[in-house]
Amino acid sequence: MNLINMDSENRVVLNVGGIRHETYKATLKKIPATRLSRLTEALANYDPILNEYFFDRHPGVFAQVLNYYRTGKLHYPTDVCGPLFEEELEFWGLDSNQVEPCCWMTYTQHRDTQETLAVLDRLDLDTEKPSEEELARKFGFEEDYYKGTVSWWQNMKPQIWSLFDEPYSSNSAKIIGVVSVFFICVSILSFCLKTHPDMRVPIIRNITVRTANGSTSWVLDKAQTNAHLAFFYIECVCNAWFTLEILVRFISSPNKCNFIKSSVNIIDYIATLSFYIDLVLQKFASHLENADILEFFSIIRIMRLFKLTRHSSGLKILIQTFRASAKELTLLVFFLVLGIVIFASLVYYAERIQANPHNDFNSIPLGLWWALVTMTTVGYGDMAPKTYVGMFVGALCALAGVLTIALPVPVIVSNFAMYYSHTQARAKLPKKRRRVLPVEQPRQVTRLPGQPGASGTPIGNAPSGGPGSGGTGPRRMNANKTGAKDLVGPKTGPIGASIVAISPRHVLDLNPGLAMGKPLFESKGPPITAKEPTTNNTTTSEKTFL
């Protein structure tokens, strides 16, 4: 019998989320400095009637937590989200880095997902219209918004910004977005067409020459060609729109520093500035030699195509994919450079082993070009090995190029698929989420005369089922189902006195020595007032209980 009693005393019952777990106290002591290793009967969540500890936590995660105490190995449940698992481990006082290697990759997937969602938030792909409070916080007049002293410019500034920078915010913004895309396309098309020979106008000059008989004659000479004058007017109209757009967006931007540092905006105002620089150079530096090379800097205008990222979420995702795949792209370039140098050297010496009068590889630098076009599977055919050893090296170079390019490409494709899938999922999410209601506090009930806490009854040992007593409160309403009866309602006798049935809870409350160190908590609620009828017909007297 003593052994049975000792075994029962060493066991502890844990009720987590309605599921009861039973283990030994020594098992919970295996991992010190955790919540379960410091369980005592003085805790507020200990039930002396049921002899168990109640925790309103996730029961599925606790099964793995208790298994960690038993076996020393922490596994990750696949049916639980990663952040929820981390929150539960933090509540129980465990370290999330103790997850077993077999579950580590599955467990850390949520961190990659959170990073992806954070990147998508920075890309501003959400087309949901912000509230007035969010706009006030974004543009820095939140205090004026709460005071009700918002000026007309503070009202107009977010509207102007949304018109020119957020194409999907309204129908007017969509029209301005279409106009902006139209001018971008016309500018790029004009930049390309003005280089066509049929679109250029020759510059003719008269030259006086002397003939063989000593007389002079005039000869027409085509010195150079210039673009048609119509392209100049087209560029003026387009750059006038770009200049207006830059100024309006800069004035109405919520943060001037972020606007200036934005990469797309840098391309925009540099491309626009290059047009005005060309006008100055054509007027003051056209007589200089090699003045045509100055037109090379106008190629920056072709970079205006990146402005289309404001109108297309797909381009934003593509650019972000290359940013996220920077390591893989660097690894790809490193492998290519390594293979190019190796195979260029091999083919140079392979072509010199045998007699080869038509040798195309006179030096290793010439072989670098051949190795590059071979490894990238382009193969121009301008250079080719003629000997058998050189052909064997060329075959190895082609195979190595296919494998080198094929290895990092799936990682880049998976990054693009990940960003695209999350973008589509965000677009399908409901804009309004259900609000979670706060936890309702238990209602304080006025005690009747004769009950513990009323007149003539000790207040310090109030029933633990009442509010503010440190017990489990409303959870004891179903104690009758488990065999332990709670407070029985007062029965009124013939003389009006209240008779309260004695239950195990009353025994513990009336005898503090049997409560096993159960803590007593003072009520933090409002004072409870009980009214007692007087013997005569006067007004009732009130007694206030803390």
mmCIF file of C-alpha atoms in Angstrom, residues 47 117 126 144 158 246 252 260 266 269 271 340 350 355 360 386 412 421 434 440 472 486 491 503 535 542 544:
data_model
loop_
_atom_site.group_PDB
_atom_site.id
_atom_site.type_symbol
_atom_site.label_atom_id
_atom_site.label_comp_id
_atom_site.label_asym_id
_atom_site.label_seq_id
_atom_site.Cartn_x
_atom_site.Cartn_y
_atom_site.Cartn_z
ATOM 1 C CA ASP A 47 -7.571 22.320 -8.872
ATOM 2 C CA LEU A 117 5.348 38.401 -47.155
ATOM 3 C CA ASP A 126 -1.972 45.629 -52.409
ATOM 4 C CA ASP A 144 -3.842 67.607 -37.273
ATOM 5 C CA PRO A 158 -2.725 62.336 -50.827
ATOM 6 C CA ILE A 246 8.376 64.240 -61.850
ATOM 7 C CA SER A 252 3.126 65.494 -53.368
ATOM 8 C CA ILE A 260 14.950 60.761 -54.353
ATOM 9 C CA ILE A 266 16.681 57.962 -60.322
ATOM 10 C CA TYR A 269 14.990 62.105 -63.713
ATOM 11 C CA ALA A 271 16.700 60.165 -68.469
ATOM 12 C CA ILE A 340 35.550 29.535 -69.958
ATOM 13 C CA ALA A 350 44.682 20.923 -78.351
ATOM 14 C CA ALA A 355 49.268 20.014 -87.915
ATOM 15 C CA ASP A 360 41.450 29.699 -85.508
ATOM 16 C CA LYS A 386 39.661 21.390 -86.648
ATOM 17 C CA ILE A 412 15.604 31.137 -59.740
ATOM 18 C CA SER A 421 1.944 32.342 -55.769
ATOM 19 C CA ARG A 434 -13.327 39.020 -38.478
ATOM 20 C CA GLU A 440 -15.402 38.754 -20.945
ATOM 21 C CA THR A 472 -10.707 28.565 -12.050
ATOM 22 C CA ASP A 486 -19.911 22.513 -6.179
ATOM 23 C CA LYS A 491 -32.548 26.516 0.738
ATOM 24 C CA SER A 503 -19.678 20.343 0.002
ATOM 25 C CA THR A 535 -36.796 43.021 11.925
ATOM 26 C CA GLU A 542 -26.315 47.664 3.503
ATOM 27 C CA THR A 544 -20.103 46.219 2.179
#
